[in-house]
Amino acid sequence: MGHSNGNLWDAFGCPETVAFVGGGGKTTLSFQILNEGAVAGRKALFTTTTKVRVPEIPHQIDVLVETTVLEEAVRLVGEAFEQGHQRVGLVTGRENSSHGLRAVGIPPLWIEFLCPHVADLCVVEADGSRMLPFKAPRPTEPVLPASLPTSAAVV
């Protein structure tokens, strides 16, 4: 599927879906892989299954889709790619916290409906660390999709 360009996405084997868990650095790695996939011509989707800082437009993503309905998410993400956007973000909402404005993640099951059917590459931040360099997961973490082929722990 991919070429050997010496980049991070290639090092992971150019997966259709990759999730990051663990301590600080997940967001940086997520957007590095997202950008590399987009440069390679893939329709690249960033999402989370927890809560993360709201992605920045146009630095990290081209457009952000916000919905709580799966069917609408599939339609709106597809439309964003049809409009020529290569880096699309998807969240179910936003909320204020002591760490600032946070994007609220999607249910893990949604990933199966989005990748590879709507997006060629799905990058999932599946564990919130609140910008800490290291953390111990709660019993309910990480929040990983059931059919996830590739994940990486960040320490």
CSV table of N, CA, C and O in Angstrom, one decimal, residues 40-152:
chain,number,residue,atom,x,y,z
A,40,ALA,N,0.8,11.4,1.1
A,40,ALA,CA,0.9,10.2,0.2
A,40,ALA,C,-0.4,10.0,-0.6
A,40,ALA,O,-0.6,9.0,-1.3
A,41,GLY,N,-1.4,11.0,-0.5
A,41,GLY,CA,-2.6,11.0,-1.3
A,41,GLY,C,-3.7,10.3,-0.6
A,41,GLY,O,-4.8,10.0,-1.2
A,42,ARG,N,-3.6,9.9,0.7
A,42,ARG,CA,-4.7,9.2,1.4
A,42,ARG,C,-5.7,10.2,1.9
A,42,ARG,O,-5.3,11.3,2.3
A,43,LYS,N,-6.9,9.8,2.0
A,43,LYS,CA,-7.9,10.6,2.8
A,43,LYS,C,-7.7,10.3,4.2
A,43,LYS,O,-8.0,9.2,4.7
A,44,ALA,N,-7.2,11.2,5.0
A,44,ALA,CA,-6.7,11.0,6.3
A,44,ALA,C,-7.7,11.5,7.4
A,44,ALA,O,-7.9,12.7,7.4
A,45,LEU,N,-8.1,10.7,8.3
A,45,LEU,CA,-9.1,11.1,9.3
A,45,LEU,C,-8.4,11.0,10.7
A,45,LEU,O,-7.8,10.0,11.0
A,46,PHE,N,-8.5,12.1,11.5
A,46,PHE,CA,-8.1,12.1,12.9
A,46,PHE,C,-9.3,12.1,13.8
A,46,PHE,O,-10.2,12.8,13.5
A,47,THR,N,-9.2,11.2,14.8
A,47,THR,CA,-10.3,11.2,15.8
A,47,THR,C,-9.8,10.8,17.1
A,47,THR,O,-8.6,10.4,17.2
A,48,THR,N,-10.6,10.8,18.1
A,48,THR,CA,-10.2,10.3,19.4
A,48,THR,C,-11.4,9.5,20.0
A,48,THR,O,-12.5,9.7,19.6
A,49,THR,N,-11.1,8.6,20.9
A,49,THR,CA,-12.1,7.9,21.6
A,49,THR,C,-12.1,8.3,23.1
A,49,THR,O,-12.8,7.7,23.9
A,50,THR,N,-11.4,9.4,23.4
A,50,THR,CA,-11.4,10.0,24.7
A,50,THR,C,-11.6,11.5,24.6
A,50,THR,O,-12.5,11.9,23.9
A,51,LYS,N,-10.8,12.3,25.3
A,51,LYS,CA,-10.9,13.7,25.2
A,51,LYS,C,-9.5,14.3,24.9
A,51,LYS,O,-8.6,13.9,25.6
A,52,VAL,N,-9.4,15.2,23.9
A,52,VAL,CA,-8.1,15.7,23.6
A,52,VAL,C,-8.3,17.2,23.3
A,52,VAL,O,-9.5,17.7,23.2
A,53,ARG,N,-7.2,18.0,23.2
A,53,ARG,CA,-7.4,19.4,22.8
A,53,ARG,C,-8.0,19.4,21.4
A,53,ARG,O,-7.8,18.5,20.6
A,54,VAL,N,-8.8,20.4,21.2
A,54,VAL,CA,-9.5,20.6,19.9
A,54,VAL,C,-8.4,20.8,18.8
A,54,VAL,O,-7.6,21.6,19.0
A,55,PRO,N,-8.4,19.9,17.8
A,55,PRO,CA,-7.4,20.1,16.7
A,55,PRO,C,-7.5,21.5,16.1
A,55,PRO,O,-8.5,22.1,15.9
A,56,GLU,N,-6.3,22.0,15.7
A,56,GLU,CA,-6.1,23.3,15.1
A,56,GLU,C,-6.3,23.2,13.6
A,56,GLU,O,-5.7,22.4,12.9
A,57,ILE,N,-7.1,24.2,13.1
A,57,ILE,CA,-7.3,24.3,11.6
A,57,ILE,C,-6.5,25.6,11.2
A,57,ILE,O,-6.6,26.6,11.9
A,58,PRO,N,-5.7,25.6,10.3
A,58,PRO,CA,-5.3,24.6,9.3
A,58,PRO,C,-4.0,23.8,9.7
A,58,PRO,O,-3.5,23.0,8.9
A,59,HIS,N,-3.5,24.1,10.9
A,59,HIS,CA,-2.2,23.6,11.2
A,59,HIS,C,-2.2,22.0,11.3
A,59,HIS,O,-1.3,21.3,10.8
A,60,GLN,N,-3.2,21.5,12.0
A,60,GLN,CA,-3.3,20.0,12.2
A,60,GLN,C,-4.3,19.3,11.3
A,60,GLN,O,-4.0,18.2,10.9
A,61,ILE,N,-5.4,20.0,11.0
A,61,ILE,CA,-6.4,19.4,10.1
A,61,ILE,C,-7.0,20.5,9.2
A,61,ILE,O,-6.8,21.7,9.5
A,62,ASP,N,-7.6,20.0,8.2
A,62,ASP,CA,-8.2,21.0,7.2
A,62,ASP,C,-9.6,21.4,7.7
A,62,ASP,O,-10.1,22.5,7.4
A,63,VAL,N,-10.4,20.5,8.3
A,63,VAL,CA,-11.8,20.7,8.6
A,63,VAL,C,-12.1,19.8,9.8
A,63,VAL,O,-11.6,18.7,9.9
A,64,LEU,N,-13.0,20.3,10.7
A,64,LEU,CA,-13.4,19.5,11.8
A,64,LEU,C,-14.9,19.2,11.7
A,64,LEU,O,-15.7,20.1,11.6
A,65,VAL,N,-15.3,17.9,11.7
A,65,VAL,CA,-16.7,17.5,11.7
A,65,VAL,C,-17.1,17.2,13.2
A,65,VAL,O,-16.3,16.5,13.9
A,66,GLU,N,-18.2,17.7,13.6
A,66,GLU,CA,-18.7,17.5,14.9
A,66,GLU,C,-20.1,17.0,14.9
A,66,GLU,O,-21.0,17.7,14.4
A,67,THR,N,-20.4,15.8,15.3
A,67,THR,CA,-21.7,15.2,15.3
A,67,THR,C,-21.8,14.0,16.3
A,67,THR,O,-20.7,13.4,16.6
A,68,THR,N,-23.0,13.8,16.9
A,68,THR,CA,-23.2,12.6,17.8
A,68,THR,C,-23.9,11.5,17.1
A,68,THR,O,-24.2,10.5,17.8
A,69,VAL,N,-24.1,11.6,15.8
A,69,VAL,CA,-24.8,10.5,15.1
A,69,VAL,C,-23.9,9.9,14.1
A,69,VAL,O,-23.3,10.5,13.2
A,70,LEU,N,-23.8,8.6,14.1
A,70,LEU,CA,-22.8,7.8,13.3
A,70,LEU,C,-23.1,8.1,11.8
A,70,LEU,O,-22.2,8.3,11.0
A,71,GLU,N,-24.4,7.9,11.4
A,71,GLU,CA,-24.7,8.1,10.0
A,71,GLU,C,-24.4,9.5,9.5
A,71,GLU,O,-23.9,9.6,8.3
A,72,GLU,N,-24.6,10.5,10.3
A,72,GLU,CA,-24.2,11.8,9.9
A,72,GLU,C,-22.7,12.0,9.8
A,72,GLU,O,-22.2,12.7,9.0
A,73,ALA,N,-22.0,11.3,10.7
A,73,ALA,CA,-20.5,11.4,10.7
A,73,ALA,C,-20.0,10.8,9.4
A,73,ALA,O,-19.1,11.4,8.8
A,74,VAL,N,-20.5,9.6,9.0
A,74,VAL,CA,-20.1,9.0,7.8
A,74,VAL,C,-20.4,9.9,6.6
A,74,VAL,O,-19.5,10.1,5.7
A,75,ARG,N,-21.5,10.5,6.6
A,75,ARG,CA,-21.9,11.4,5.5
A,75,ARG,C,-21.0,12.7,5.4
A,75,ARG,O,-20.5,13.1,4.4
A,76,LEU,N,-20.9,13.3,6.6
A,76,LEU,CA,-20.2,14.6,6.6
A,76,LEU,C,-18.7,14.4,6.4
A,76,LEU,O,-18.0,15.2,5.7
A,77,VAL,N,-18.1,13.3,6.9
A,77,VAL,CA,-16.7,13.1,6.7
A,77,VAL,C,-16.5,12.8,5.2
A,77,VAL,O,-15.5,13.3,4.6
A,78,GLY,N,-17.4,12.0,4.6
A,78,GLY,CA,-17.3,11.7,3.2
A,78,GLY,C,-17.4,13.0,2.3
A,78,GLY,O,-16.6,13.2,1.4
A,79,GLU,N,-18.3,13.8,2.7
A,79,GLU,CA,-18.5,15.1,2.0
A,79,GLU,C,-17.2,16.0,2.1
A,79,GLU,O,-16.8,16.6,1.1
A,80,ALA,N,-16.6,16.0,3.3
A,80,ALA,CA,-15.4,16.8,3.5
A,80,ALA,C,-14.3,16.3,2.5
A,80,ALA,O,-13.6,17.1,1.9
A,81,PHE,N,-14.1,15.0,2.4
A,81,PHE,CA,-13.1,14.4,1.5
A,81,PHE,C,-13.5,14.8,0.0
A,81,PHE,O,-12.6,15.1,-0.8
A,82,GLU,N,-14.8,14.7,-0.3
A,82,GLU,CA,-15.2,15.0,-1.7
A,82,GLU,C,-15.0,16.4,-2.0
A,82,GLU,O,-14.7,16.8,-3.2
A,83,GLN,N,-15.0,17.3,-1.0
A,83,GLN,CA,-14.7,18.7,-1.2
A,83,GLN,C,-13.2,19.0,-1.4
A,83,GLN,O,-12.8,20.2,-1.5
A,84,GLY,N,-12.4,18.0,-1.3
A,84,GLY,CA,-11.0,18.1,-1.5
A,84,GLY,C,-10.1,18.2,-0.2
A,84,GLY,O,-8.9,18.3,-0.3
A,85,HIS,N,-10.8,18.2,1.0
A,85,HIS,CA,-10.0,18.2,2.2
A,85,HIS,C,-9.3,16.8,2.3
A,85,HIS,O,-9.9,15.8,2.1
A,86,GLN,N,-8.0,16.8,2.7
A,86,GLN,CA,-7.3,15.6,2.9
A,86,GLN,C,-7.1,15.2,4.4
A,86,GLN,O,-6.9,14.0,4.6
A,87,ARG,N,-7.2,16.2,5.3
A,87,ARG,CA,-7.0,15.9,6.7
A,87,ARG,C,-8.3,16.4,7.4
A,87,ARG,O,-8.5,17.5,7.6
A,88,VAL,N,-9.1,15.4,7.8
A,88,VAL,CA,-10.4,15.7,8.4
A,88,VAL,C,-10.4,15.2,9.9
A,88,VAL,O,-9.9,14.1,10.1
A,89,GLY,N,-10.9,16.0,10.8
A,89,GLY,CA,-11.0,15.6,12.2
A,89,GLY,C,-12.5,15.3,12.4
A,89,GLY,O,-13.4,15.9,11.8
A,90,LEU,N,-12.7,14.4,13.4
A,90,LEU,CA,-14.1,14.0,13.8
A,90,LEU,C,-14.2,13.9,15.3
A,90,LEU,O,-13.4,13.2,15.9
A,91,VAL,N,-15.1,14.6,15.9
A,91,VAL,CA,-15.4,14.5,17.3
A,91,VAL,C,-16.9,14.6,17.5
A,91,VAL,O,-17.7,14.9,16.6
A,92,THR,N,-17.4,14.2,18.7
A,92,THR,CA,-18.8,14.3,19.0
A,92,THR,C,-19.2,15.5,19.7
A,92,THR,O,-20.4,15.8,19.9
A,93,GLY,N,-18.3,16.4,20.1
A,93,GLY,CA,-18.6,17.6,20.8
A,93,GLY,C,-17.4,18.2,21.4
A,93,GLY,O,-16.2,17.8,21.1
A,94,ARG,N,-17.6,19.3,22.1
A,94,ARG,CA,-16.5,20.0,22.8
A,94,ARG,C,-17.0,20.3,24.2
A,94,ARG,O,-18.2,20.5,24.5
A,95,GLU,N,-16.0,20.4,25.1
A,95,GLU,CA,-16.4,20.8,26.5
A,95,GLU,C,-15.2,21.5,27.1
A,95,GLU,O,-14.0,21.3,26.8
A,96,ASN,N,-15.5,22.4,28.1
A,96,ASN,CA,-14.5,23.1,28.8
A,96,ASN,C,-14.1,22.2,30.0
A,96,ASN,O,-14.9,21.5,30.6
A,97,SER,N,-12.8,22.3,30.2
A,97,SER,CA,-12.2,21.6,31.4
A,97,SER,C,-11.1,22.4,32.0
A,97,SER,O,-10.8,23.5,31.5
A,98,SER,N,-10.6,21.9,33.1
A,98,SER,CA,-9.5,22.7,33.7
A,98,SER,C,-8.2,22.7,32.8
A,98,SER,O,-7.3,23.5,33.0
A,99,HIS,N,-8.2,21.9,31.8
A,99,HIS,CA,-7.1,21.9,30.8
A,99,HIS,C,-7.4,22.6,29.5
A,99,HIS,O,-6.7,22.5,28.6
A,100,GLY,N,-8.6,23.4,29.5
A,100,GLY,CA,-9.0,24.1,28.4
A,100,GLY,C,-10.1,23.4,27.6
A,100,GLY,O,-10.6,22.5,28.1
A,101,LEU,N,-10.4,24.0,26.4
A,101,LEU,CA,-11.4,23.4,25.6
A,101,LEU,C,-11.0,22.0,25.1
A,101,LEU,O,-9.9,21.9,24.5
A,102,ARG,N,-11.8,21.0,25.2
A,102,ARG,CA,-11.5,19.6,24.9
A,102,ARG,C,-12.5,19.2,23.8
A,102,ARG,O,-13.6,19.5,23.8
A,103,ALA,N,-11.9,18.4,22.9
A,103,ALA,CA,-12.8,17.7,21.9
A,103,ALA,C,-13.2,16.3,22.5
A,103,ALA,O,-12.4,15.6,23.1
A,104,VAL,N,-14.5,16.0,22.4
A,104,VAL,CA,-15.0,14.8,23.0
A,104,VAL,C,-15.0,13.7,21.9
A,104,VAL,O,-15.5,13.9,20.8
A,105,GLY,N,-14.5,12.6,22.2
A,105,GLY,CA,-14.3,11.5,21.2
A,105,GLY,C,-15.5,10.8,20.8
A,105,GLY,O,-16.6,10.9,21.3
A,106,ILE,N,-15.3,9.9,19.8
A,106,ILE,CA,-16.4,9.1,19.2
A,106,ILE,C,-16.4,7.7,19.9
A,106,ILE,O,-15.4,7.3,20.4
A,107,PRO,N,-17.5,7.0,19.8
A,107,PRO,CA,-17.5,5.6,20.3
A,107,PRO,C,-16.5,4.8,19.4
A,107,PRO,O,-16.5,5.0,18.2
A,108,PRO,N,-15.8,3.9,20.0
A,108,PRO,CA,-14.8,3.1,19.3
A,108,PRO,C,-15.4,2.3,18.1
A,108,PRO,O,-14.8,2.1,17.1
A,109,LEU,N,-16.7,1.9,18.2
A,109,LEU,CA,-17.3,1.1,17.1
A,109,LEU,C,-17.4,1.9,15.8
A,109,LEU,O,-17.4,1.4,14.8
A,110,TRP,N,-17.4,3.3,15.9
A,110,TRP,CA,-17.5,4.1,14.7
A,110,TRP,C,-16.4,3.9,13.7
A,110,TRP,O,-16.5,4.0,12.5
A,111,ILE,N,-15.2,3.5,14.3
A,111,ILE,CA,-14.0,3.4,13.5
A,111,ILE,C,-14.2,2.4,12.3
A,111,ILE,O,-13.8,2.6,11.2
A,112,GLU,N,-14.9,1.3,12.6
A,112,GLU,CA,-15.2,0.2,11.6
A,112,GLU,C,-16.0,0.8,10.5
A,112,GLU,O,-15.9,0.3,9.3
A,113,PHE,N,-16.9,1.8,10.7
A,113,PHE,CA,-17.7,2.3,9.6
A,113,PHE,C,-17.0,3.4,8.8
A,113,PHE,O,-17.4,3.8,7.8
A,114,LEU,N,-15.9,3.9,9.4
A,114,LEU,CA,-15.2,5.0,8.8
A,114,LEU,C,-14.0,4.6,8.0
A,114,LEU,O,-13.7,5.2,6.9
A,115,CYS,N,-13.3,3.6,8.5
A,115,CYS,CA,-12.0,3.2,7.8
A,115,CYS,C,-12.1,1.7,7.6
A,115,CYS,O,-12.3,1.0,8.5
A,116,PRO,N,-11.9,1.3,6.4
A,116,PRO,CA,-11.5,2.0,5.2
A,116,PRO,C,-12.6,2.5,4.3
A,116,PRO,O,-12.3,2.9,3.1
A,117,HIS,N,-13.8,2.5,4.7
A,117,HIS,CA,-15.0,2.8,3.8
A,117,HIS,C,-15.1,4.2,3.4
A,117,HIS,O,-15.4,4.5,2.3
A,118,VAL,N,-14.8,5.1,4.3
A,118,VAL,CA,-14.9,6.6,4.0
A,118,VAL,C,-13.5,7.2,4.0
A,118,VAL,O,-13.2,8.0,3.1
A,119,ALA,N,-12.6,6.8,4.9
A,119,ALA,CA,-11.2,7.4,4.9
A,119,ALA,C,-10.3,6.2,4.6
A,119,ALA,O,-10.5,5.1,4.9
A,120,ASP,N,-9.1,6.6,4.0
A,120,ASP,CA,-8.1,5.6,3.7
A,120,ASP,C,-7.2,5.4,4.9
A,120,ASP,O,-6.5,4.3,5.0
A,121,LEU,N,-7.1,6.4,5.8
A,121,LEU,CA,-6.3,6.3,6.9
A,121,LEU,C,-7.0,6.9,8.1
A,121,LEU,O,-7.5,8.0,8.0
A,122,CYS,N,-7.1,6.1,9.2
A,122,CYS,CA,-7.7,6.7,10.4
A,122,CYS,C,-6.7,6.7,11.5
A,122,CYS,O,-6.1,5.6,11.8
A,123,VAL,N,-6.4,7.8,12.1
A,123,VAL,CA,-5.5,8.0,13.2
A,123,VAL,C,-6.3,8.3,14.5
A,123,VAL,O,-7.1,9.3,14.5
A,124,VAL,N,-6.2,7.4,15.5
A,124,VAL,CA,-7.0,7.5,16.7
A,124,VAL,C,-6.2,7.8,17.9
A,124,VAL,O,-5.2,7.1,18.2
A,125,GLU,N,-6.5,8.9,18.6
A,125,GLU,CA,-5.8,9.1,19.9
A,125,GLU,C,-6.8,8.4,20.9
A,125,GLU,O,-7.9,8.9,21.1
A,126,ALA,N,-6.3,7.3,21.5
A,126,ALA,CA,-7.2,6.4,22.2
A,126,ALA,C,-7.0,6.5,23.8
A,126,ALA,O,-7.4,5.6,24.5
A,127,ASP,N,-6.3,7.5,24.2
A,127,ASP,CA,-5.9,7.5,25.6
A,127,ASP,C,-5.5,8.9,26.0
A,127,ASP,O,-4.6,9.5,25.4
A,128,GLY,N,-6.3,9.6,26.9
A,128,GLY,CA,-6.0,10.9,27.3
A,128,GLY,C,-4.9,11.0,28.4
A,128,GLY,O,-5.1,10.2,29.4
A,129,SER,N,-3.9,11.8,28.3
A,129,SER,CA,-2.9,11.9,29.3
A,129,SER,C,-2.8,13.3,29.9
A,129,SER,O,-2.0,13.5,30.8
A,130,ARG,N,-3.7,14.2,29.5
A,130,ARG,CA,-3.7,15.6,30.0
A,130,ARG,C,-2.4,16.2,29.9
A,130,ARG,O,-1.9,16.9,30.9
A,131,MET,N,-1.6,16.0,28.9
A,131,MET,CA,-0.3,16.5,28.6
A,131,MET,C,0.7,16.1,29.6
A,131,MET,O,1.8,16.8,29.7
A,132,LEU,N,0.5,15.0,30.3
A,132,LEU,CA,1.5,14.5,31.2
A,132,LEU,C,2.5,13.6,30.4
A,132,LEU,O,2.1,12.9,29.5
A,133,PRO,N,3.8,13.6,30.8
A,133,PRO,CA,4.7,12.8,30.0
A,133,PRO,C,4.6,11.3,30.3
A,133,PRO,O,5.0,10.5,29.5
A,134,PHE,N,4.0,10.9,31.4
A,134,PHE,CA,3.8,9.5,31.7
A,134,PHE,C,2.5,9.4,32.5
A,134,PHE,O,2.2,10.3,33.3
A,135,LYS,N,1.8,8.3,32.4
A,135,LYS,CA,0.6,8.1,33.2
A,135,LYS,C,0.2,6.7,33.3
A,135,LYS,O,0.7,5.8,32.5
A,136,ALA,N,-0.5,6.3,34.3
A,136,ALA,CA,-1.0,5.0,34.5
A,136,ALA,C,-2.5,5.0,34.1
A,136,ALA,O,-3.3,5.9,34.4
A,137,PRO,N,-2.9,4.0,33.2
A,137,PRO,CA,-4.3,4.0,32.7
A,137,PRO,C,-5.3,3.7,33.8
A,137,PRO,O,-5.0,2.9,34.8
A,138,ARG,N,-6.5,4.2,33.7
A,138,ARG,CA,-7.6,3.9,34.5
A,138,ARG,C,-8.1,2.5,34.1
A,138,ARG,O,-7.8,2.1,33.0
A,139,PRO,N,-9.0,1.8,34.8
A,139,PRO,CA,-9.5,0.5,34.4
A,139,PRO,C,-10.2,0.6,33.1
A,139,PRO,O,-10.3,-0.4,32.4
A,140,THR,N,-10.8,1.8,32.7
A,140,THR,CA,-11.6,1.9,31.5
A,140,THR,C,-10.7,2.4,30.3
A,140,THR,O,-11.2,2.7,29.3
A,141,GLU,N,-9.4,2.5,30.5
A,141,GLU,CA,-8.5,3.0,29.5
A,141,GLU,C,-7.5,1.9,29.1
A,141,GLU,O,-7.2,1.0,29.9
A,142,PRO,N,-7.0,2.0,27.9
A,142,PRO,CA,-7.3,2.9,26.8
A,142,PRO,C,-8.6,2.4,26.1
A,142,PRO,O,-9.1,1.3,26.3
A,143,VAL,N,-9.2,3.4,25.4
A,143,VAL,CA,-10.5,3.1,24.7
A,143,VAL,C,-10.1,2.8,23.2
A,143,VAL,O,-10.0,3.7,22.4
A,144,LEU,N,-9.9,1.5,22.9
A,144,LEU,CA,-9.5,1.0,21.6
A,144,LEU,C,-10.6,0.4,20.8
A,144,LEU,O,-11.5,-0.3,21.4
A,145,PRO,N,-10.7,0.7,19.5
A,145,PRO,CA,-11.6,0.0,18.7
A,145,PRO,C,-11.3,-1.6,18.7
A,145,PRO,O,-10.2,-2.0,18.8
A,146,ALA,N,-12.4,-2.4,18.6
A,146,ALA,CA,-12.2,-3.8,18.7
A,146,ALA,C,-11.4,-4.4,17.6
A,146,ALA,O,-10.6,-5.3,17.8
A,147,SER,N,-11.6,-3.9,16.4
A,147,SER,CA,-10.9,-4.4,15.2
A,147,SER,C,-9.6,-3.7,14.8
A,147,SER,O,-9.3,-3.6,13.7
A,148,LEU,N,-8.9,-3.2,15.8
A,148,LEU,CA,-7.8,-2.3,15.6
A,148,LEU,C,-6.6,-3.2,15.2
A,148,LEU,O,-6.1,-4.0,15.9
A,149,PRO,N,-6.0,-2.9,14.0
A,149,PRO,CA,-4.8,-3.7,13.5
A,149,PRO,C,-3.5,-3.2,14.1
A,149,PRO,O,-2.6,-3.9,14.3
A,150,THR,N,-3.4,-1.9,14.3
A,150,THR,CA,-2.1,-1.3,14.7
A,150,THR,C,-2.3,-0.3,15.9
A,150,THR,O,-3.1,0.6,15.8
A,151,SER,N,-1.6,-0.5,16.9
A,151,SER,CA,-1.6,0.5,18.0
A,151,SER,C,-0.1,0.7,18.5
A,151,SER,O,0.7,-0.2,18.3
A,152,ALA,N,0.1,1.8,19.1
A,152,ALA,CA,1.5,2.1,19.6
A,152,ALA,C,1.3,2.8,21.0
A,152,ALA,O,0.6,3.7,21.1
